[in-house]
Amino acid sequence: MAVEMAYSELAAPVDLNHPGHYVHWGVVQISVANLVVIGLMVLVFVAAVLLPFPKGRGRR
Amino acid sequence: MSDSASPSGNATRDAKRVGGWTGAARRYAVRTLPPEKLLPDTQPAYMASWIYVFGVLTVSSLIVAVATGCVLALEGPGWWHASSVGKYVNSLHLWSVELFMFFMVIHLWGKFFMAAWRGRRAMTWMTGAVCFLASVGTAFTGYLVQQNFDSQWISGQAKDGLNAVGIGAWFNVLDFGQMLMWHIVLLPLVLGLLTAWHVLLVRRRGIVPPIDALAPEPDEQSAATAVQP
């Protein structure tokens, strides 16, 4: 019992032991997990373009 | 009389031949990649942007993936599936690859919208693009050699696709030994060589300037030998 509880506390926030969720859009079919990763990449890309970079030395 | 036939011309030619093929290789390497370009003291001001960080993040993730892969190879699947330390190193290998692909895609987007093939950088762009394709193949064969039901299911699905394009008999995803060799020998070798070539080309040609920026003039160290366009 104690082992099971420890496992449940340490379990991943997303249950990977069941079929994933999918988004269907016409002929496009993509898992929610992959869609989240693509969304994160777009967010990080936009942030990298817009956020100022700390000033440093040794540049010309 | 041509210069090469004169005594001074012969002396110049003899000086160039000193050292045999090793000397010639050294002169070529120093001429192609002078130390001040290989390990520069300064970088252009336009590099002060987060978008220029993703190349080195990609290489850093690759180093972690290769290092953890070497540990997995030393210990074997009985270790990475059963022991807690093995599972941890296995997870490090997976997540370093996840980050590697994540950073590489952002690096690709950044360089695409910067038209990074400008200024004689076509080979830098092409080696990067082929690196991306080799990485997809390396990640795919990695999923096939996990030795669990997940890899069994992926290879079962993939064989139909590969048979449909006619290469399933040669690249057999159900052949564990073949996929393991592709994953830990052939593709890492190709990816490692291409990455090294890509990074050396970045050093040789310099990082690409933003579209509306001018590349800096050669600094004082290289100005004496720089060829003016």
PDB file of C-alpha atoms in Angstrom:
ATOM      1  CA  MET A   1       0.000   0.000   0.000  1.00  0.00           C
ATOM      2  CA  ALA A   2       2.752   2.410   0.977  1.00  0.00           C
ATOM      3  CA  VAL A   3       4.618   1.591  -2.237  1.00  0.00           C
ATOM      4  CA  GLU A   4       1.491   2.229  -4.316  1.00  0.00           C
ATOM      5  CA  MET A   5       0.970   5.588  -2.613  1.00  0.00           C
ATOM      6  CA  ALA A   6       4.587   6.542  -3.248  1.00  0.00           C
ATOM      7  CA  TYR A   7       4.147   5.652  -6.907  1.00  0.00           C
ATOM      8  CA  SER A   8       0.933   7.688  -7.177  1.00  0.00           C
ATOM      9  CA  GLU A   9       2.658  10.708  -5.643  1.00  0.00           C
ATOM     10  CA  LEU A  10       5.591  10.392  -8.016  1.00  0.00           C
ATOM     11  CA  ALA A  11       3.432   9.670 -11.076  1.00  0.00           C
ATOM     12  CA  ALA A  12       3.782  11.949 -14.078  1.00  0.00           C
ATOM     13  CA  PRO A  13       1.199  14.737 -14.306  1.00  0.00           C
ATOM     14  CA  VAL A  14       0.036  13.145 -17.571  1.00  0.00           C
ATOM     15  CA  ASP A  15      -0.976   9.473 -17.478  1.00  0.00           C
ATOM     16  CA  LEU A  16       1.080   7.820 -20.205  1.00  0.00           C
ATOM     17  CA  ASN A  17      -0.433   4.362 -19.696  1.00  0.00           C
ATOM     18  CA  HIS A  18      -3.587   5.137 -21.649  1.00  0.00           C
ATOM     19  CA  PRO A  19      -4.219   6.143 -25.277  1.00  0.00           C
ATOM     20  CA  GLY A  20      -3.439   9.812 -25.891  1.00  0.00           C
ATOM     21  CA  HIS A  21      -5.886  12.515 -26.890  1.00  0.00           C
ATOM     22  CA  TYR A  22      -6.015  13.508 -30.535  1.00  0.00           C
ATOM     23  CA  VAL A  23      -7.216  16.572 -32.416  1.00  0.00           C
ATOM     24  CA  HIS A  24      -8.957  15.956 -35.747  1.00  0.00           C
ATOM     25  CA  TRP A  25      -9.142  18.811 -38.236  1.00  0.00           C
ATOM     26  CA  GLY A  26     -10.148  17.609 -41.678  1.00  0.00           C
ATOM     27  CA  VAL A  27      -7.365  15.348 -42.919  1.00  0.00           C
ATOM     28  CA  VAL A  28      -5.064  16.603 -40.153  1.00  0.00           C
ATOM     29  CA  GLN A  29      -4.770  14.408 -37.078  1.00  0.00           C
ATOM     30  CA  ILE A  30      -2.312  15.291 -34.334  1.00  0.00           C
ATOM     31  CA  SER A  31      -1.911  14.283 -30.706  1.00  0.00           C
ATOM     32  CA  VAL A  32      -2.512  16.947 -28.083  1.00  0.00           C
ATOM     33  CA  ALA A  33       0.978  16.270 -26.702  1.00  0.00           C
ATOM     34  CA  ASN A  34       2.620  17.078 -30.050  1.00  0.00           C
ATOM     35  CA  LEU A  35       0.381  20.120 -30.480  1.00  0.00           C
ATOM     36  CA  VAL A  36       1.465  21.408 -27.052  1.00  0.00           C
ATOM     37  CA  VAL A  37       5.154  20.944 -27.977  1.00  0.00           C
ATOM     38  CA  ILE A  38       4.665  22.841 -31.263  1.00  0.00           C
ATOM     39  CA  GLY A  39       2.856  25.627 -29.392  1.00  0.00           C
ATOM     40  CA  LEU A  40       5.715  25.836 -26.882  1.00  0.00           C
ATOM     41  CA  MET A  41       8.272  26.070 -29.727  1.00  0.00           C
ATOM     42  CA  VAL A  42       6.329  28.949 -31.307  1.00  0.00           C
ATOM     43  CA  LEU A  43       6.116  30.720 -27.935  1.00  0.00           C
ATOM     44  CA  VAL A  44       9.856  30.314 -27.257  1.00  0.00           C
ATOM     45  CA  PHE A  45      10.675  31.480 -30.810  1.00  0.00           C
ATOM     46  CA  VAL A  46       8.567  34.647 -30.422  1.00  0.00           C
ATOM     47  CA  ALA A  47      10.073  35.294 -26.976  1.00  0.00           C
ATOM     48  CA  ALA A  48      13.614  34.844 -28.374  1.00  0.00           C
ATOM     49  CA  VAL A  49      12.916  37.413 -31.091  1.00  0.00           C
ATOM     50  CA  LEU A  50      11.200  39.983 -28.853  1.00  0.00           C
ATOM     51  CA  LEU A  51      12.900  39.779 -25.455  1.00  0.00           C
ATOM     52  CA  PRO A  52      15.997  41.980 -24.963  1.00  0.00           C
ATOM     53  CA  PHE A  53      19.325  40.239 -24.479  1.00  0.00           C
ATOM     54  CA  PRO A  54      21.481  41.158 -21.433  1.00  0.00           C
ATOM     55  CA  LYS A  55      24.334  43.507 -22.302  1.00  0.00           C
ATOM     56  CA  GLY A  56      27.785  41.937 -22.389  1.00  0.00           C
ATOM     57  CA  ARG A  57      31.382  42.715 -23.186  1.00  0.00           C
ATOM     58  CA  GLY A  58      33.663  41.716 -26.031  1.00  0.00           C
ATOM     59  CA  ARG A  59      31.423  42.510 -29.011  1.00  0.00           C
ATOM     60  CA  ARG A  60      32.219  44.750 -31.904  1.00  0.00           C
TER      61      ARG A  60
ATOM     62  CA  MET B   1      60.823  34.094 -68.117  1.00  0.00           C
ATOM     63  CA  SER B   2      58.112  33.102 -65.741  1.00  0.00           C
ATOM     64  CA  ASP B   3      58.477  33.585 -62.000  1.00  0.00           C
ATOM     65  CA  SER B   4      58.397  29.841 -61.285  1.00  0.00           C
ATOM     66  CA  ALA B   5      61.448  29.245 -63.506  1.00  0.00           C
ATOM     67  CA  SER B   6      63.561  31.945 -61.830  1.00  0.00           C
ATOM     68  CA  PRO B   7      65.787  31.158 -58.821  1.00  0.00           C
ATOM     69  CA  SER B   8      63.496  33.117 -56.504  1.00  0.00           C
ATOM     70  CA  GLY B   9      60.469  31.305 -57.926  1.00  0.00           C
ATOM     71  CA  ASN B  10      62.085  27.911 -57.281  1.00  0.00           C
ATOM     72  CA  ALA B  11      62.921  28.960 -53.727  1.00  0.00           C
ATOM     73  CA  THR B  12      59.282  29.974 -53.136  1.00  0.00           C
ATOM     74  CA  ARG B  13      58.044  26.676 -54.560  1.00  0.00           C
ATOM     75  CA  ASP B  14      60.519  24.685 -52.426  1.00  0.00           C
ATOM     76  CA  ALA B  15      59.440  26.607 -49.332  1.00  0.00           C
ATOM     77  CA  LYS B  16      55.830  25.703 -50.076  1.00  0.00           C
ATOM     78  CA  ARG B  17      56.749  22.000 -50.281  1.00  0.00           C
ATOM     79  CA  VAL B  18      58.474  21.898 -46.879  1.00  0.00           C
ATOM     80  CA  GLY B  19      56.982  19.301 -44.574  1.00  0.00           C
ATOM     81  CA  GLY B  20      55.471  16.996 -47.190  1.00  0.00           C
ATOM     82  CA  TRP B  21      51.777  16.206 -46.986  1.00  0.00           C
ATOM     83  CA  THR B  22      51.598  16.952 -43.256  1.00  0.00           C
ATOM     84  CA  GLY B  23      53.029  20.418 -43.823  1.00  0.00           C
ATOM     85  CA  ALA B  24      50.666  20.992 -46.738  1.00  0.00           C
ATOM     86  CA  ALA B  25      47.715  19.839 -44.606  1.00  0.00           C
ATOM     87  CA  ARG B  26      48.787  22.172 -41.788  1.00  0.00           C
ATOM     88  CA  ARG B  27      49.143  25.138 -44.148  1.00  0.00           C
ATOM     89  CA  TYR B  28      45.724  24.376 -45.640  1.00  0.00           C
ATOM     90  CA  ALA B  29      44.115  24.079 -42.194  1.00  0.00           C
ATOM     91  CA  VAL B  30      45.656  27.337 -40.925  1.00  0.00           C
ATOM     92  CA  ARG B  31      44.775  29.138 -44.169  1.00  0.00           C
ATOM     93  CA  THR B  32      41.188  27.843 -44.103  1.00  0.00           C
ATOM     94  CA  LEU B  33      40.585  28.213 -40.386  1.00  0.00           C
ATOM     95  CA  PRO B  34      43.030  30.726 -38.864  1.00  0.00           C
ATOM     96  CA  PRO B  35      43.129  30.537 -35.036  1.00  0.00           C
ATOM     97  CA  GLU B  36      41.552  33.992 -34.670  1.00  0.00           C
ATOM     98  CA  LYS B  37      38.529  32.741 -36.617  1.00  0.00           C
ATOM     99  CA  LEU B  38      38.422  29.341 -34.930  1.00  0.00           C
ATOM    100  CA  LEU B  39      38.468  30.845 -31.418  1.00  0.00           C
ATOM    101  CA  PRO B  40      37.604  34.548 -31.809  1.00  0.00           C
ATOM    102  CA  ASP B  41      38.034  37.143 -29.068  1.00  0.00           C
ATOM    103  CA  THR B  42      34.949  39.112 -30.027  1.00  0.00           C
ATOM    104  CA  GLN B  43      31.634  38.662 -31.805  1.00  0.00           C
ATOM    105  CA  PRO B  44      29.527  41.171 -33.752  1.00  0.00           C
ATOM    106  CA  ALA B  45      27.151  43.327 -31.703  1.00  0.00           C
ATOM    107  CA  TYR B  46      24.098  41.880 -33.464  1.00  0.00           C
ATOM    108  CA  MET B  47      24.811  38.532 -31.806  1.00  0.00           C
ATOM    109  CA  ALA B  48      23.318  40.031 -28.619  1.00  0.00           C
ATOM    110  CA  SER B  49      19.934  38.430 -29.291  1.00  0.00           C
ATOM    111  CA  TRP B  50      18.314  35.330 -27.805  1.00  0.00           C
ATOM    112  CA  ILE B  51      17.720  33.934 -31.302  1.00  0.00           C
ATOM    113  CA  TYR B  52      21.502  33.386 -31.649  1.00  0.00           C
ATOM    114  CA  VAL B  53      21.525  31.156 -28.540  1.00  0.00           C
ATOM    115  CA  PHE B  54      19.677  28.175 -29.997  1.00  0.00           C
ATOM    116  CA  GLY B  55      22.557  26.780 -32.048  1.00  0.00           C
ATOM    117  CA  VAL B  56      24.767  26.282 -29.011  1.00  0.00           C
ATOM    118  CA  LEU B  57      21.783  24.982 -27.008  1.00  0.00           C
ATOM    119  CA  THR B  58      21.281  22.363 -29.727  1.00  0.00           C
ATOM    120  CA  VAL B  59      24.943  21.308 -29.591  1.00  0.00           C
ATOM    121  CA  SER B  60      24.829  21.193 -25.767  1.00  0.00           C
ATOM    122  CA  SER B  61      21.778  18.909 -25.834  1.00  0.00           C
ATOM    123  CA  LEU B  62      23.516  16.699 -28.403  1.00  0.00           C
ATOM    124  CA  ILE B  63      26.542  16.326 -26.122  1.00  0.00           C
ATOM    125  CA  VAL B  64      24.281  15.218 -23.221  1.00  0.00           C
ATOM    126  CA  ALA B  65      22.438  12.785 -25.536  1.00  0.00           C
ATOM    127  CA  VAL B  66      25.697  11.219 -26.758  1.00  0.00           C
ATOM    128  CA  ALA B  67      27.182  11.013 -23.238  1.00  0.00           C
ATOM    129  CA  THR B  68      24.073   9.360 -21.728  1.00  0.00           C
ATOM    130  CA  GLY B  69      23.855   7.066 -24.768  1.00  0.00           C
ATOM    131  CA  CYS B  70      27.416   5.911 -24.084  1.00  0.00           C
ATOM    132  CA  VAL B  71      26.450   5.073 -20.463  1.00  0.00           C
ATOM    133  CA  LEU B  72      23.379   3.138 -21.690  1.00  0.00           C
ATOM    134  CA  ALA B  73      25.586   1.213 -24.133  1.00  0.00           C
ATOM    135  CA  LEU B  74      27.961   0.291 -21.316  1.00  0.00           C
ATOM    136  CA  GLU B  75      25.244  -1.073 -19.031  1.00  0.00           C
ATOM    137  CA  GLY B  76      22.608  -2.567 -21.363  1.00  0.00           C
ATOM    138  CA  PRO B  77      18.793  -2.865 -21.370  1.00  0.00           C
ATOM    139  CA  GLY B  78      18.615  -4.989 -18.214  1.00  0.00           C
ATOM    140  CA  TRP B  79      20.031  -1.983 -16.373  1.00  0.00           C
ATOM    141  CA  TRP B  80      18.081   0.847 -18.016  1.00  0.00           C
ATOM    142  CA  HIS B  81      14.741  -0.933 -17.679  1.00  0.00           C
ATOM    143  CA  ALA B  82      15.140  -2.363 -14.171  1.00  0.00           C
ATOM    144  CA  SER B  83      17.379  -0.253 -11.921  1.00  0.00           C
ATOM    145  CA  SER B  84      16.450   3.191 -10.652  1.00  0.00           C
ATOM    146  CA  VAL B  85      19.751   4.719 -11.781  1.00  0.00           C
ATOM    147  CA  GLY B  86      19.321   3.054 -15.163  1.00  0.00           C
ATOM    148  CA  LYS B  87      15.829   4.494 -15.538  1.00  0.00           C
ATOM    149  CA  TYR B  88      17.178   7.919 -14.589  1.00  0.00           C
ATOM    150  CA  VAL B  89      19.960   7.808 -17.214  1.00  0.00           C
ATOM    151  CA  ASN B  90      17.458   6.455 -19.754  1.00  0.00           C
ATOM    152  CA  SER B  91      15.219   9.457 -18.998  1.00  0.00           C
ATOM    153  CA  LEU B  92      18.169  11.835 -19.328  1.00  0.00           C
ATOM    154  CA  HIS B  93      18.828  10.329 -22.774  1.00  0.00           C
ATOM    155  CA  LEU B  94      15.171  10.777 -23.808  1.00  0.00           C
ATOM    156  CA  TRP B  95      14.763  14.325 -22.493  1.00  0.00           C
ATOM    157  CA  SER B  96      18.105  15.538 -23.862  1.00  0.00           C
ATOM    158  CA  VAL B  97      16.891  14.371 -27.280  1.00  0.00           C
ATOM    159  CA  GLU B  98      13.515  16.082 -26.744  1.00  0.00           C
ATOM    160  CA  LEU B  99      15.350  19.332 -25.954  1.00  0.00           C
ATOM    161  CA  PHE B 100      17.781  18.754 -28.851  1.00  0.00           C
ATOM    162  CA  MET B 101      14.921  18.552 -31.359  1.00  0.00           C
ATOM    163  CA  PHE B 102      13.087  21.452 -29.670  1.00  0.00           C
ATOM    164  CA  PHE B 103      16.107  23.776 -29.816  1.00  0.00           C
ATOM    165  CA  MET B 104      17.086  22.632 -33.309  1.00  0.00           C
ATOM    166  CA  VAL B 105      13.636  23.481 -34.721  1.00  0.00           C
ATOM    167  CA  ILE B 106      13.772  27.006 -33.203  1.00  0.00           C
ATOM    168  CA  HIS B 107      17.344  27.373 -34.549  1.00  0.00           C
ATOM    169  CA  LEU B 108      16.032  26.309 -37.978  1.00  0.00           C
ATOM    170  CA  TRP B 109      13.152  28.821 -37.881  1.00  0.00           C
ATOM    171  CA  GLY B 110      15.480  31.614 -36.787  1.00  0.00           C
ATOM    172  CA  LYS B 111      18.001  30.919 -39.561  1.00  0.00           C
ATOM    173  CA  PHE B 112      15.282  30.455 -42.186  1.00  0.00           C
ATOM    174  CA  PHE B 113      13.678  33.837 -41.498  1.00  0.00           C
ATOM    175  CA  MET B 114      17.173  35.381 -41.365  1.00  0.00           C
ATOM    176  CA  ALA B 115      17.985  33.831 -44.786  1.00  0.00           C
ATOM    177  CA  ALA B 116      21.136  32.440 -43.209  1.00  0.00           C
ATOM    178  CA  TRP B 117      22.484  31.114 -46.512  1.00  0.00           C
ATOM    179  CA  ARG B 118      23.489  34.686 -47.495  1.00  0.00           C
ATOM    180  CA  GLY B 119      27.173  35.685 -47.726  1.00  0.00           C
ATOM    181  CA  ARG B 120      28.670  32.405 -48.995  1.00  0.00           C
ATOM    182  CA  ARG B 121      26.942  30.435 -46.231  1.00  0.00           C
ATOM    183  CA  ALA B 122      25.088  27.977 -48.499  1.00  0.00           C
ATOM    184  CA  MET B 123      27.155  25.016 -47.277  1.00  0.00           C
ATOM    185  CA  THR B 124      26.524  26.013 -43.646  1.00  0.00           C
ATOM    186  CA  TRP B 125      22.779  25.984 -44.361  1.00  0.00           C
ATOM    187  CA  MET B 126      22.920  22.668 -46.228  1.00  0.00           C
ATOM    188  CA  THR B 127      24.984  20.850 -43.582  1.00  0.00           C
ATOM    189  CA  GLY B 128      22.473  22.075 -40.983  1.00  0.00           C
ATOM    190  CA  ALA B 129      19.530  20.831 -43.044  1.00  0.00           C
ATOM    191  CA  VAL B 130      21.117  17.391 -43.511  1.00  0.00           C
ATOM    192  CA  CYS B 131      21.917  17.335 -39.767  1.00  0.00           C
ATOM    193  CA  PHE B 132      18.199  17.799 -39.132  1.00  0.00           C
ATOM    194  CA  LEU B 133      17.324  14.852 -41.383  1.00  0.00           C
ATOM    195  CA  ALA B 134      20.013  12.664 -39.778  1.00  0.00           C
ATOM    196  CA  SER B 135      18.640  13.620 -36.351  1.00  0.00           C
ATOM    197  CA  VAL B 136      15.140  12.508 -37.344  1.00  0.00           C
ATOM    198  CA  GLY B 137      16.564   9.127 -38.422  1.00  0.00           C
ATOM    199  CA  THR B 138      18.626   8.801 -35.234  1.00  0.00           C
ATOM    200  CA  ALA B 139      15.635   9.601 -33.020  1.00  0.00           C
ATOM    201  CA  PHE B 140      13.428   7.182 -34.970  1.00  0.00           C
ATOM    202  CA  THR B 141      15.870   4.269 -34.684  1.00  0.00           C
ATOM    203  CA  GLY B 142      16.259   5.157 -30.998  1.00  0.00           C
ATOM    204  CA  TYR B 143      12.525   4.616 -30.469  1.00  0.00           C
ATOM    205  CA  LEU B 144      12.887   1.245 -32.232  1.00  0.00           C
ATOM    206  CA  VAL B 145      15.604  -0.064 -29.879  1.00  0.00           C
ATOM    207  CA  GLN B 146      14.030   0.719 -26.507  1.00  0.00           C
ATOM    208  CA  GLN B 147      13.263  -3.013 -26.163  1.00  0.00           C
ATOM    209  CA  ASN B 148       9.723  -2.508 -24.854  1.00  0.00           C
ATOM    210  CA  PHE B 149       6.169  -2.754 -26.230  1.00  0.00           C
ATOM    211  CA  ASP B 150       6.348   0.859 -27.392  1.00  0.00           C
ATOM    212  CA  SER B 151       9.248   0.109 -29.747  1.00  0.00           C
ATOM    213  CA  GLN B 152       7.488  -3.060 -30.929  1.00  0.00           C
ATOM    214  CA  TRP B 153       4.357  -1.075 -31.798  1.00  0.00           C
ATOM    215  CA  ILE B 154       6.311   1.724 -33.545  1.00  0.00           C
ATOM    216  CA  SER B 155       8.316  -0.732 -35.670  1.00  0.00           C
ATOM    217  CA  GLY B 156       5.130  -2.657 -36.540  1.00  0.00           C
ATOM    218  CA  GLN B 157       3.527   0.562 -37.785  1.00  0.00           C
ATOM    219  CA  ALA B 158       6.665   1.852 -39.512  1.00  0.00           C
ATOM    220  CA  LYS B 159       7.277  -1.313 -41.540  1.00  0.00           C
ATOM    221  CA  ASP B 160       4.058  -0.764 -43.492  1.00  0.00           C
ATOM    222  CA  GLY B 161       5.080   2.777 -44.422  1.00  0.00           C
ATOM    223  CA  LEU B 162       8.618   1.772 -45.379  1.00  0.00           C
ATOM    224  CA  ASN B 163       7.373  -1.229 -47.378  1.00  0.00           C
ATOM    225  CA  ALA B 164       4.983   1.110 -49.193  1.00  0.00           C
ATOM    226  CA  VAL B 165       7.902   3.235 -50.422  1.00  0.00           C
ATOM    227  CA  GLY B 166       9.912   0.146 -51.369  1.00  0.00           C
ATOM    228  CA  ILE B 167      12.832   0.224 -48.924  1.00  0.00           C
ATOM    229  CA  GLY B 168      11.476  -2.127 -46.256  1.00  0.00           C
ATOM    230  CA  ALA B 169      13.536  -5.109 -47.451  1.00  0.00           C
ATOM    231  CA  TRP B 170      16.789  -3.181 -47.068  1.00  0.00           C
ATOM    232  CA  PHE B 171      15.958  -0.933 -44.090  1.00  0.00           C
ATOM    233  CA  ASN B 172      14.089  -3.506 -41.994  1.00  0.00           C
ATOM    234  CA  VAL B 173      12.656  -1.850 -38.893  1.00  0.00           C
ATOM    235  CA  LEU B 174      11.766  -5.257 -37.434  1.00  0.00           C
ATOM    236  CA  ASP B 175      15.460  -6.256 -37.520  1.00  0.00           C
ATOM    237  CA  PHE B 176      16.559  -5.193 -34.047  1.00  0.00           C
ATOM    238  CA  GLY B 177      20.283  -5.725 -34.697  1.00  0.00           C
ATOM    239  CA  GLN B 178      20.223  -3.590 -37.837  1.00  0.00           C
ATOM    240  CA  MET B 179      18.289  -0.778 -36.138  1.00  0.00           C
ATOM    241  CA  LEU B 180      20.632  -0.841 -33.130  1.00  0.00           C
ATOM    242  CA  MET B 181      23.682  -0.487 -35.391  1.00  0.00           C
ATOM    243  CA  TRP B 182      22.041   2.395 -37.289  1.00  0.00           C
ATOM    244  CA  HIS B 183      21.215   4.087 -33.985  1.00  0.00           C
ATOM    245  CA  ILE B 184      24.529   3.722 -32.149  1.00  0.00           C
ATOM    246  CA  VAL B 185      27.078   3.586 -35.002  1.00  0.00           C
ATOM    247  CA  LEU B 186      26.085   4.857 -38.447  1.00  0.00           C
ATOM    248  CA  LEU B 187      23.731   7.756 -37.723  1.00  0.00           C
ATOM    249  CA  PRO B 188      25.687   9.169 -34.727  1.00  0.00           C
ATOM    250  CA  LEU B 189      28.836   9.061 -36.881  1.00  0.00           C
ATOM    251  CA  VAL B 190      27.104  10.945 -39.705  1.00  0.00           C
ATOM    252  CA  LEU B 191      25.480  13.388 -37.269  1.00  0.00           C
ATOM    253  CA  GLY B 192      28.745  13.987 -35.393  1.00  0.00           C
ATOM    254  CA  LEU B 193      30.765  14.647 -38.562  1.00  0.00           C
ATOM    255  CA  LEU B 194      28.087  16.905 -40.041  1.00  0.00           C
ATOM    256  CA  THR B 195      27.748  18.841 -36.781  1.00  0.00           C
ATOM    257  CA  ALA B 196      31.521  19.367 -36.597  1.00  0.00           C
ATOM    258  CA  TRP B 197      31.578  20.521 -40.232  1.00  0.00           C
ATOM    259  CA  HIS B 198      28.593  22.821 -39.609  1.00  0.00           C
ATOM    260  CA  VAL B 199      30.215  24.443 -36.547  1.00  0.00           C
ATOM    261  CA  LEU B 200      33.568  24.901 -38.353  1.00  0.00           C
ATOM    262  CA  LEU B 201      31.733  26.538 -41.269  1.00  0.00           C
ATOM    263  CA  VAL B 202      29.998  28.903 -38.828  1.00  0.00           C
ATOM    264  CA  ARG B 203      33.443  29.815 -37.468  1.00  0.00           C
ATOM    265  CA  ARG B 204      34.909  30.265 -40.944  1.00  0.00           C
ATOM    266  CA  ARG B 205      32.116  32.370 -42.453  1.00  0.00           C
ATOM    267  CA  GLY B 206      31.007  34.006 -39.192  1.00  0.00           C
ATOM    268  CA  ILE B 207      27.476  34.176 -37.824  1.00  0.00           C
ATOM    269  CA  VAL B 208      24.994  35.535 -40.314  1.00  0.00           C
ATOM    270  CA  PRO B 209      24.049  39.216 -39.807  1.00  0.00           C
ATOM    271  CA  PRO B 210      20.384  40.198 -39.555  1.00  0.00           C
ATOM    272  CA  ILE B 211      18.957  41.176 -42.954  1.00  0.00           C
ATOM    273  CA  ASP B 212      19.165  44.940 -42.334  1.00  0.00           C
ATOM    274  CA  ALA B 213      22.583  44.854 -40.595  1.00  0.00           C
ATOM    275  CA  LEU B 214      26.086  45.128 -42.017  1.00  0.00           C
ATOM    276  CA  ALA B 215      28.713  42.525 -41.167  1.00  0.00           C
ATOM    277  CA  PRO B 216      31.617  44.091 -39.229  1.00  0.00           C
ATOM    278  CA  GLU B 217      34.902  44.898 -40.893  1.00  0.00           C
ATOM    279  CA  PRO B 218      37.730  42.455 -40.191  1.00  0.00           C
ATOM    280  CA  ASP B 219      39.405  43.375 -36.895  1.00  0.00           C
ATOM    281  CA  GLU B 220      42.971  44.517 -36.504  1.00  0.00           C
ATOM    282  CA  GLN B 221      44.345  40.994 -36.133  1.00  0.00           C
ATOM    283  CA  SER B 222      43.029  39.706 -39.426  1.00  0.00           C
ATOM    284  CA  ALA B 223      43.015  43.003 -41.324  1.00  0.00           C
ATOM    285  CA  ALA B 224      46.572  42.492 -42.518  1.00  0.00           C
ATOM    286  CA  THR B 225      45.725  39.247 -44.302  1.00  0.00           C
ATOM    287  CA  ALA B 226      42.096  39.887 -45.165  1.00  0.00           C
ATOM    288  CA  VAL B 227      41.185  39.972 -48.833  1.00  0.00           C
ATOM    289  CA  GLN B 228      39.138  43.008 -49.711  1.00  0.00           C
ATOM    290  CA  PRO B 229      36.018  42.218 -51.763  1.00  0.00           C
TER     291      PRO B 229
END
